[in-house]
Coordinates of C-alpha atoms and ligand atoms in Angstrom, one line a residue:
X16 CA 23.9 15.6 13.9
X17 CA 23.7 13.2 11.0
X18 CA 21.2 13.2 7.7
X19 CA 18.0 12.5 9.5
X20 CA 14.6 12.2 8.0
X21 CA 11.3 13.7 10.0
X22 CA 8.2 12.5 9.4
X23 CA 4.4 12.7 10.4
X24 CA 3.1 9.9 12.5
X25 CA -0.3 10.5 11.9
X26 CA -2.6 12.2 9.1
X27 CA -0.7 14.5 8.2
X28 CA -0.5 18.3 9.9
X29 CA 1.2 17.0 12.6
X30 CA 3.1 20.3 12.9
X31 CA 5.9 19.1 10.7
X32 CA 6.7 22.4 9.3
X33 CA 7.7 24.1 12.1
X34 CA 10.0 20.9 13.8
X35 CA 11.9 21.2 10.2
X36 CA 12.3 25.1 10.2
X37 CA 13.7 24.6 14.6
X38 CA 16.0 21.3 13.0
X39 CA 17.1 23.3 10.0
X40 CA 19.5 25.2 11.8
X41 CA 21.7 21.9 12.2
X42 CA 21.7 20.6 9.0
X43 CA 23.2 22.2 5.7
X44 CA 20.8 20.7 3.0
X45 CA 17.0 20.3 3.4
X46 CA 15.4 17.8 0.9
X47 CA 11.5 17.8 0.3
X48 CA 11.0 13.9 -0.9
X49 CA 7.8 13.3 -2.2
X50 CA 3.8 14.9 -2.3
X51 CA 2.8 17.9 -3.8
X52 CA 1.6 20.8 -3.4
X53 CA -1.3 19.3 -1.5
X54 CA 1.1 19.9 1.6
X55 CA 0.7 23.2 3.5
X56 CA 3.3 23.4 5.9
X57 CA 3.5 25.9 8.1
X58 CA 6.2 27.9 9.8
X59 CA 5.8 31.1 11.8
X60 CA 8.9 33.5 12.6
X61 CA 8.7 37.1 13.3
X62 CA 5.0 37.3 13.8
X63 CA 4.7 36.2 10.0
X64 CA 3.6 33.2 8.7
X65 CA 4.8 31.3 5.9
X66 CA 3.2 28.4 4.7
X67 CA 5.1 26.1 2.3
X68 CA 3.5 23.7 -0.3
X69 CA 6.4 22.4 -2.5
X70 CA 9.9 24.1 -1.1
X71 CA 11.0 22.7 1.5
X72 CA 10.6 24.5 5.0
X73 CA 14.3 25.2 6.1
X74 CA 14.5 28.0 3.4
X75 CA 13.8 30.8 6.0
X76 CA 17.6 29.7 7.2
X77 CA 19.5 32.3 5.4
X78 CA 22.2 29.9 3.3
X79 CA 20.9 26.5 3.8
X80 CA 20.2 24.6 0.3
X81 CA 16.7 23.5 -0.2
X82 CA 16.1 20.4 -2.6
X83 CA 12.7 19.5 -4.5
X84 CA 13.7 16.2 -4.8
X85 CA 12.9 13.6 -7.9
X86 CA 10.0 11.9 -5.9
X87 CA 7.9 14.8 -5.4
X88 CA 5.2 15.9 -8.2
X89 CA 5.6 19.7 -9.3
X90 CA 3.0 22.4 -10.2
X91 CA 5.4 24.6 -11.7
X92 CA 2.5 27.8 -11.7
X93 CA 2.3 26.7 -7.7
X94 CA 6.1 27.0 -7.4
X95 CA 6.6 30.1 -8.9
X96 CA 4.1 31.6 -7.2
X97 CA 5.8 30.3 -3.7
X98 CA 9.1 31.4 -5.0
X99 CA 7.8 35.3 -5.4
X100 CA 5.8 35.0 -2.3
X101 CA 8.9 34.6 -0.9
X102 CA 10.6 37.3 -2.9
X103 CA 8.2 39.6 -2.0
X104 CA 9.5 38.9 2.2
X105 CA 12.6 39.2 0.9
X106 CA 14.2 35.6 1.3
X107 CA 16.4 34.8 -1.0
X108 CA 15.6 32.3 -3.4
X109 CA 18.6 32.1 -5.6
X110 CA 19.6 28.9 -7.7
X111 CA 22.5 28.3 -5.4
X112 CA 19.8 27.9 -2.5
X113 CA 17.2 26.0 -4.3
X114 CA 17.4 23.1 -6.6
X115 CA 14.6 21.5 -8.3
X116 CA 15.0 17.6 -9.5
X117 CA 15.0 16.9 -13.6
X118 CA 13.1 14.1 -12.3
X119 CA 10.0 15.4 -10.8
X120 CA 7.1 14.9 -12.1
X121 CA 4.9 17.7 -13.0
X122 CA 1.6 18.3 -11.9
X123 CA -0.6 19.2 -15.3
X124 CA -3.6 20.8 -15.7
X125 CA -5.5 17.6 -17.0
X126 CA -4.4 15.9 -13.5
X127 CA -6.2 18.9 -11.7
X128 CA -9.4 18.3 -13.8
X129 CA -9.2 14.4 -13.4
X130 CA -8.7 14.9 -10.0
X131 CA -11.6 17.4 -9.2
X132 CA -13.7 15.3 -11.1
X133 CA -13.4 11.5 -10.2
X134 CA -12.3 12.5 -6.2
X135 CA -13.8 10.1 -3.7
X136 CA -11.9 10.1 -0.8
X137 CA -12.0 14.2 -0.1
X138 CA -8.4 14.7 -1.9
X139 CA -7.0 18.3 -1.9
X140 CA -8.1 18.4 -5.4
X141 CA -4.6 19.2 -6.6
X142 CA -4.1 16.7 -9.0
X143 CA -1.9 14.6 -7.0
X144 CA -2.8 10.9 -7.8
X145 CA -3.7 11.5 -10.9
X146 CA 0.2 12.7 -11.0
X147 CA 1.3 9.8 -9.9
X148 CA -0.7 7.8 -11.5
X149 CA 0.7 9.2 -15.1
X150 CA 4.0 8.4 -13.7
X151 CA 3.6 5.0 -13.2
X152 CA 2.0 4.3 -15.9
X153 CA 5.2 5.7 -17.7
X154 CA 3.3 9.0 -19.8
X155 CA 4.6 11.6 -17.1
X156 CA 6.0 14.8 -18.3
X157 CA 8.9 15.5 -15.9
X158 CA 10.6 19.1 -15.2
X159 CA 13.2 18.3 -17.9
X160 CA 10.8 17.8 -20.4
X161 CA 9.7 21.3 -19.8
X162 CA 13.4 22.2 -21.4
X163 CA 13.2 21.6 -24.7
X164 CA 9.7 22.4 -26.7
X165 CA 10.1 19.6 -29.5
X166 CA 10.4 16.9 -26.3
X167 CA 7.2 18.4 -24.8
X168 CA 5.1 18.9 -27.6
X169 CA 5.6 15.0 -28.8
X170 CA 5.0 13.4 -24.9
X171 CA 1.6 16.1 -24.4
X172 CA 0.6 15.0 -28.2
X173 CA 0.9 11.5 -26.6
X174 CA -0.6 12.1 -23.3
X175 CA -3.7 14.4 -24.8
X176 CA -4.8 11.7 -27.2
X177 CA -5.6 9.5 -24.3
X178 CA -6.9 12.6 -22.2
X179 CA -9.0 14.1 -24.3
X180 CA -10.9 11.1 -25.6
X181 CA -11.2 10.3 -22.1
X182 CA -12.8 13.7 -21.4
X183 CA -14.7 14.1 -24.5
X184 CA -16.0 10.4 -24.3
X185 CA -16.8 10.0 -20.4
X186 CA -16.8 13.6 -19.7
X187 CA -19.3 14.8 -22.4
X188 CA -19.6 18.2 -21.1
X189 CA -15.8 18.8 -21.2
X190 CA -14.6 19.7 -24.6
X191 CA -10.7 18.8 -24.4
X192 CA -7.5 20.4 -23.5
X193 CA -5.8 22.3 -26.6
X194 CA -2.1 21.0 -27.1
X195 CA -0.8 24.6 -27.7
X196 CA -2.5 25.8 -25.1
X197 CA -0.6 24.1 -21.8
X198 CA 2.9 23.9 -24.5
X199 CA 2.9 27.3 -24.6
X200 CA 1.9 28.0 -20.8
X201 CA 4.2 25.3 -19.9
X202 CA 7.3 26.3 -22.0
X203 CA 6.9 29.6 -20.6
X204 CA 6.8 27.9 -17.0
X205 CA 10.3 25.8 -17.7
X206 CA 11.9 29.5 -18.5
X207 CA 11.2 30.7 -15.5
X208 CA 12.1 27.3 -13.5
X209 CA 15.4 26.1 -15.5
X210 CA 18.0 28.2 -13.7
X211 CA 16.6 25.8 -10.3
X212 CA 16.7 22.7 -12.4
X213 CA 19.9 19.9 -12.1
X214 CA 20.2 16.5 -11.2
X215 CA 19.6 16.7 -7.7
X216 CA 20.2 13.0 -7.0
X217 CA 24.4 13.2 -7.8
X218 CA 23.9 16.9 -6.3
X219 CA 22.3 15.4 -2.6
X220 CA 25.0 12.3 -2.8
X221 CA 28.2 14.5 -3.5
X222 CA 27.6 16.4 -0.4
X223 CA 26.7 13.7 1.3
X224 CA 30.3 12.8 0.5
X225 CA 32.1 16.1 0.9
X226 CA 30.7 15.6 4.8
X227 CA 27.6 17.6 4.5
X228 CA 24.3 17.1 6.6
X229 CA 21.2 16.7 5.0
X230 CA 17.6 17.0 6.7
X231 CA 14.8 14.9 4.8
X232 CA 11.7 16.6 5.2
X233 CA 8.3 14.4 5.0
X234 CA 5.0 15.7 4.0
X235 CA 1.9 13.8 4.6
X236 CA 1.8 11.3 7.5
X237 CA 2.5 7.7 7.9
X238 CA -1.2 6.5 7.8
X239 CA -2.1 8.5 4.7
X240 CA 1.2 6.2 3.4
X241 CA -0.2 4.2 -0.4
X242 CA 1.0 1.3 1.3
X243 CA 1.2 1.5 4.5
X244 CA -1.9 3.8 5.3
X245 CA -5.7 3.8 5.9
X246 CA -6.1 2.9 2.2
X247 CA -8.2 3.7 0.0
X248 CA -8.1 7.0 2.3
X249 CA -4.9 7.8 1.5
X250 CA -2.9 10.3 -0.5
X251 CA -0.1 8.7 -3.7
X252 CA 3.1 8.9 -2.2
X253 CA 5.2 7.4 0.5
X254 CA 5.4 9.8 3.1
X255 CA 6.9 7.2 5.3
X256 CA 10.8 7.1 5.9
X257 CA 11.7 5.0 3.3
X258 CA 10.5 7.1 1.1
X259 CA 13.2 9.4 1.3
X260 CA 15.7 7.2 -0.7
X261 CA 13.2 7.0 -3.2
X262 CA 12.1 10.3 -3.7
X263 CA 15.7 11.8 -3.2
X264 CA 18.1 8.9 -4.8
X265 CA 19.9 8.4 -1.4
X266 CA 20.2 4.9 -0.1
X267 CA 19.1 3.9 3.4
X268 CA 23.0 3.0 4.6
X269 CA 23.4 6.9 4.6
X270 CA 20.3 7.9 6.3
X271 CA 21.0 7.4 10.1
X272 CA 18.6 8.7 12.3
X273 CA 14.3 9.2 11.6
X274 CA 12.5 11.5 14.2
X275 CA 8.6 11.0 14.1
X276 CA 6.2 14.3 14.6
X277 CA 2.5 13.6 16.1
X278 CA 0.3 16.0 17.7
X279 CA -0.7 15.6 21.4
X280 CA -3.9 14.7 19.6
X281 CA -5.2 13.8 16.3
X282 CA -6.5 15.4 13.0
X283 CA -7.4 14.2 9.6
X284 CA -8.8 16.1 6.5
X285 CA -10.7 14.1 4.2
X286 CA -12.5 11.1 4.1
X287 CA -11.7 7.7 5.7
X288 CA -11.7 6.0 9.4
X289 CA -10.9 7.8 12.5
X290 CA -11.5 6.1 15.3
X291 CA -10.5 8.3 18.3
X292 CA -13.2 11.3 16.3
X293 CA -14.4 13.9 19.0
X294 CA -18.5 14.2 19.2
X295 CA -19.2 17.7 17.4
X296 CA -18.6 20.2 20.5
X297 CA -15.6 18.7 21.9
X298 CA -14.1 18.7 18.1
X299 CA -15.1 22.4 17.5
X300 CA -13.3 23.0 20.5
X301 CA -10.2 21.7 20.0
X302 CA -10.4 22.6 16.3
X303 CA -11.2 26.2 17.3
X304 CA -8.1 26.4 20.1
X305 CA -5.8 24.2 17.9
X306 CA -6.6 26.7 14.8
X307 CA -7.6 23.0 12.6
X308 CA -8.4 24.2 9.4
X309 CA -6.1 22.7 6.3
X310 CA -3.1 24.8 5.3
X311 CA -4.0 24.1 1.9
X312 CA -7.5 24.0 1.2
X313 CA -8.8 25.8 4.4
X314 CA -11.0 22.6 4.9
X315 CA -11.9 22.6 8.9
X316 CA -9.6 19.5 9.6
X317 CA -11.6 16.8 11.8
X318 CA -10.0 16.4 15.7
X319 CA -10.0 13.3 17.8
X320 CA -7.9 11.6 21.3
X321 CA -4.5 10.9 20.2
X322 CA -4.3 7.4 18.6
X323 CA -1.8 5.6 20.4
X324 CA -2.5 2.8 18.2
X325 CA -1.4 4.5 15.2
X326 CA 1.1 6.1 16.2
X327 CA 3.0 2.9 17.3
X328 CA 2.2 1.1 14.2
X329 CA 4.2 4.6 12.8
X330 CA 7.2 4.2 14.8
X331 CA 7.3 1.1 14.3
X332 CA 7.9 0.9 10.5
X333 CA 10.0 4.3 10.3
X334 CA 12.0 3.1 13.0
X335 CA 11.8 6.4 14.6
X336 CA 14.9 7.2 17.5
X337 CA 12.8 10.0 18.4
X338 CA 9.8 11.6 19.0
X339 CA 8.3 15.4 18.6
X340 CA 5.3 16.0 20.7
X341 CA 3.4 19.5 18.8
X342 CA 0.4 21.1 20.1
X343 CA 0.4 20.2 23.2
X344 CA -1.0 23.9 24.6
X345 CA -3.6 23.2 22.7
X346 CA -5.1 20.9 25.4
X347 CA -4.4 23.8 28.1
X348 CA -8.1 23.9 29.1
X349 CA -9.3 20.6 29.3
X350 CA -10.5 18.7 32.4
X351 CA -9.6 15.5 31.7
X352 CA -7.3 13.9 28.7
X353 CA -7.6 10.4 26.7
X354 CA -5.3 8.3 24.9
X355 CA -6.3 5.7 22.9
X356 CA -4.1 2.4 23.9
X357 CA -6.1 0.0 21.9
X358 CA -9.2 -1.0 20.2
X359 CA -12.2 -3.7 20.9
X360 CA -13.4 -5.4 17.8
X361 CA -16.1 -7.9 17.9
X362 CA -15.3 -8.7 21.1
X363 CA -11.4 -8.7 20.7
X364 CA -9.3 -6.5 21.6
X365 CA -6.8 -5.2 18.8
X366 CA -3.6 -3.8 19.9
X367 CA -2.3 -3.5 15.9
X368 CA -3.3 -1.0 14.2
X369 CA -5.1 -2.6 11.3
X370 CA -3.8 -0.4 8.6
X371 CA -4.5 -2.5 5.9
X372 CA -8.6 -2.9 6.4
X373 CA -9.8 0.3 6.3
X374 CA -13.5 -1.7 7.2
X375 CA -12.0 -2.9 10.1
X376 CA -10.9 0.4 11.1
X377 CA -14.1 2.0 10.4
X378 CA -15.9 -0.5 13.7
X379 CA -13.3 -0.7 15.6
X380 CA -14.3 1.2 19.8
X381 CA -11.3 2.9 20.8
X382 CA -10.1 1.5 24.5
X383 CA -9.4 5.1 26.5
X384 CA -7.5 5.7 29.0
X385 CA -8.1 9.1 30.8
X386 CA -5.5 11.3 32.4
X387 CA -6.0 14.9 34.8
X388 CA -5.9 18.2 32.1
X389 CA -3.3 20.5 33.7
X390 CA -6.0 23.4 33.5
X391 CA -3.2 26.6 32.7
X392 CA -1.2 27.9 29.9
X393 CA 1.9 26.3 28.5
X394 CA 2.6 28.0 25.7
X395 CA 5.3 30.4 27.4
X396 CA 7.0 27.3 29.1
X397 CA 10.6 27.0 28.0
X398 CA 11.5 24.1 30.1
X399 CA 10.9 20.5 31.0
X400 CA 11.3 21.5 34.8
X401 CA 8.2 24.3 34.2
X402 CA 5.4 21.8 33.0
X403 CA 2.7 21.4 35.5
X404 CA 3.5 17.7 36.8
X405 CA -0.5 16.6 34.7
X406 CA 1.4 17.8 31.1
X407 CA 5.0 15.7 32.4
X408 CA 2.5 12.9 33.2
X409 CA 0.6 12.7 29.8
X410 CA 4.2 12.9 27.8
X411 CA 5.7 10.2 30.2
X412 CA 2.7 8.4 29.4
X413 CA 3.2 8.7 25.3
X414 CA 6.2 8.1 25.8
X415 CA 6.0 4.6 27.8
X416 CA 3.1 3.3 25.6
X417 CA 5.1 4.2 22.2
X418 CA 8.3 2.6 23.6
X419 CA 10.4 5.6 21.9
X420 CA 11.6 9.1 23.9
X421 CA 10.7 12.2 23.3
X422 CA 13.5 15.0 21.9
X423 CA 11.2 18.0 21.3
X424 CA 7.9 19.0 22.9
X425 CA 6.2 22.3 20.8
X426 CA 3.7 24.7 23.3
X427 CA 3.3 27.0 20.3
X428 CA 3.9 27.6 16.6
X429 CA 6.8 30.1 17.4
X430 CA 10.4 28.5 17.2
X431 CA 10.6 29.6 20.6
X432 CA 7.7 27.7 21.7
X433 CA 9.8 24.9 21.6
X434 CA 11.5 22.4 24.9
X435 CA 14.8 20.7 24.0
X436 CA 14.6 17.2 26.1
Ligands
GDP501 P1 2.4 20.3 8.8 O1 1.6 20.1 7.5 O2 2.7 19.0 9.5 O3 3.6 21.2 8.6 O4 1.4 21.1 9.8 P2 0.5 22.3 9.4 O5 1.3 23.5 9.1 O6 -0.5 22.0 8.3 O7 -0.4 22.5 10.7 C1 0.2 22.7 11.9 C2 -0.4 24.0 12.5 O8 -0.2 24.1 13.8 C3 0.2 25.3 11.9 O9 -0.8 26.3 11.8 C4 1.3 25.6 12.9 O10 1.6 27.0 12.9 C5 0.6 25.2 14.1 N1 1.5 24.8 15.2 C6 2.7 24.0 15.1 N2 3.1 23.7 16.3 C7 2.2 24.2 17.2 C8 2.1 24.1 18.6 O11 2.9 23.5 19.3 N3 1.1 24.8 19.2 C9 0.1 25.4 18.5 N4 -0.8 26.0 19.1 N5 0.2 25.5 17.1 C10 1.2 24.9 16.5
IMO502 P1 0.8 18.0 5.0 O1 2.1 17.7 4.3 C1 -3.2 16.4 5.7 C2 -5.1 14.1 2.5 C3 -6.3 14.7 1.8 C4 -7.0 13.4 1.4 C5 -5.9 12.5 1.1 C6 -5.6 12.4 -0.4 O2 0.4 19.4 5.1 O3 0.7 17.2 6.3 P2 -4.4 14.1 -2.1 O4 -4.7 15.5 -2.5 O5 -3.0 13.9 -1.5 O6 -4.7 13.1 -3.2 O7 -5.5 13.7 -1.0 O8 -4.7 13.0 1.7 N1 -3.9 15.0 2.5 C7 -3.4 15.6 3.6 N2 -3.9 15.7 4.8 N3 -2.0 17.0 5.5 C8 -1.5 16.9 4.2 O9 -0.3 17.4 4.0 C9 -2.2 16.2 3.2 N4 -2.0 16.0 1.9 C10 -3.0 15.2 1.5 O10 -7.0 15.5 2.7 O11 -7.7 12.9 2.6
MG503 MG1 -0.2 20.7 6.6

């Protein structure tokens, strides 16, 4: 296998988690690329579940290196706390397995405030975009900063000028943050952290040099993408492909192969259009069987038909050579199946998934087609051969209408709930 990237075709949730810890095992590197700790991805081995926010999810694989890359925004507080949860289950975290980016940005407690405060769009209050936003509007502090106490009490003095007056001055009830305050927490946080810390970009291109095989893992989907996404309803970061030479400093000639994860239906958390949305009792049903509550923020995630729409707008752009089918037990019990192949709009019919109007998105009627439920458990079936000929039928079908094959199919959140086409 070559360095291959895997990412989430939809909304993110897509199950992403557990295709990178069943990859993992055939790779030597895995590289988290961009996002925050607004990601919960979750991976389940040995009855236990583990449920990653900012290291990347191959690190149950005893010796395989896990990279925070330089795109990805970094509660330090959030990753220690992952690193002794991990500890504590006795996986090893050394420095020679993990490697956090000088680069990153971190995730500060003014972004966390900003962000509860000013959110519109449901975000997972985390402080993501306002992150982001710091970054490119170049008065980021970055995990080297953290290093040196002189360096980060001159760019906080900088960045709490214009925080504080904003909170004081807008935000009357909020008195300020104190500059020794988050120095002091924060130098004690870069400490704890700086044994993790190099240049990950030379670091991912050597061994990608010496021969070494590197696994890119996405968090967030494709259509929650800043530019390519359901915008404004969309999270700061480019989850999509590309976004892996960004957020790791790897250039596209020496990525060679993207795999795209959906669900055999769809989710969202959050705000923003959704057109394939279940009426309440069908939703509550799949939510309840499909366990669709948000790995981060226990939010009850919202359930729908998969888009097929969508998720050929998402191969599309990220190119994909493959696709991962999750979830699919999770339709088991159901009579009859949609897919979504298209939408009518005043009148028209839309085939493109209009990922650039989110108003347009918002009135489009989804165009169904309905497929026979295979009424019985999957979720012990190892093989292609096993599936009941209605679960071949709705995969040939995704298959067909997203013009891309399918390498994996999951019936379960164990790694052996997983068929190898
Ligand atoms: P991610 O953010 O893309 O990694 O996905 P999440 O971890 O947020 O959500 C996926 C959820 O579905 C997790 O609870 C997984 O344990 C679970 N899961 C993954 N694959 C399957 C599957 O094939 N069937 C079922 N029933 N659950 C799955
Ligand atoms: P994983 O990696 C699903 C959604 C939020 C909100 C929007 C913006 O587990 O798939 P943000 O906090 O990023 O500013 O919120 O994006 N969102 C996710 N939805 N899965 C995620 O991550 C998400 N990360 C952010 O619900 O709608
Ligand atoms: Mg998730």
């Amino acid at each position: 296998m070559t360095n291959t990237v895997v990412v989430g075709l939809q909304w993110g949730d897509e199950g992403k988690g557990k295709i990178i810890d069943v990859l993992a095992r055939d790779f030597d590197i895995i590289v988290r690329y961009q996002g925050g700790n607004n990601a919960g991805h979750t991976v389940l081995v040995n009855k236990k579940e583990f449920v990653f926010h900012t290291i990347p999810s191959g690190i149950l694989h005893p010796k395989k290196i896990c990279v925070i890359g330089n795109g990805v925004v970094v509660n330090p507080q959030a990753l220690l706390e992952e690193i002794e949860a991990l500890r504590k289950e006795d996986i090893e975290v050394s420095n020679d397995l993990l490697k956090l980016s000088e680069s990153s940005h971190l995730i500060m407690p003014y972004h966390r405030e900003l962000d509860r405060i000013k959110d519109r769009i449901g975000t997972t209050k985390r402080g993501i975009g306002e992150a982001y936003a710091d970054k490119a509007n170049r008065v980021g502090i970055r995990v080297v900063d953290l290093l040196d106490k002189e360096t980060l009490t001159e760019k906080l003095r900088v960045c709490l000028k214009e925080k504080n007056s904003l909170f004081t001055n807008i935000y009357k009830q909020h008195e300020g943050f104190s500059l020794k305050k988050i120095r002091d927490e924060y130098i004690r946080y870069g400490e704890l952290i700086r044994s993790y810390v190099i240049d990950t970009t030379i670091f991912i291109n050597e061994e990608i040099d010496k021969g070494k095989k590197v696994l890119f893992e996405g968090a967030q989907g494709t259509l929650l993408d800043i530019d390519h996404g359901t915008y404004p309803y969309v999270t700061s970061s480019n989850p999509i492909a590309g976004g892996a030479c960004t957020g790791a400093g790897v250039s596209p000639t020496k990525i060679h192969r993207v795999i795209g994860v959906t669900k055999a239906y769809t989710t969202r958390v959050g705000k923003g259009p959704f057109p394939t949305e279940l009426s309440k009792r069908l939703n509550e049903c799949i939510r309840i069987k499909g366990r669709e509550y948000g790995a981060t923020t226990g939010r009850p995630r919202r359930c729908g038909w998969l888009d097929i729409v969508g998720v050929r707008f998402a191969a599309k752009i990220n190119a994909i050579e493959s696709l991962v089918i999750t979830k699919l037990d999770v339709l088991d019990d159901l009579d009859k199946i949609k897919i979504c192949i298209g939408y009518k709009h005043n009148g028209a019919t839309i085939i493109h998934f209009p990922h650039s109007t989110s108003s347009i998105l918002e009135e489009v009627q989804p165009i169904y087609e309905e497929l026979p439920g295979w009424k019985m458990d999957i979720s012990h079936v190892k093989d292609w051969v096993d599936l009941p000929k209605e679960a071949k039928r709705y995969l040939e079908r995704i298959k067909e209408l997203v013009e891309v094959p399918i390498c994996l199919v999951s019936v379960g959140p164990r790694r052996d709930q997983t068929i190898r086409l």
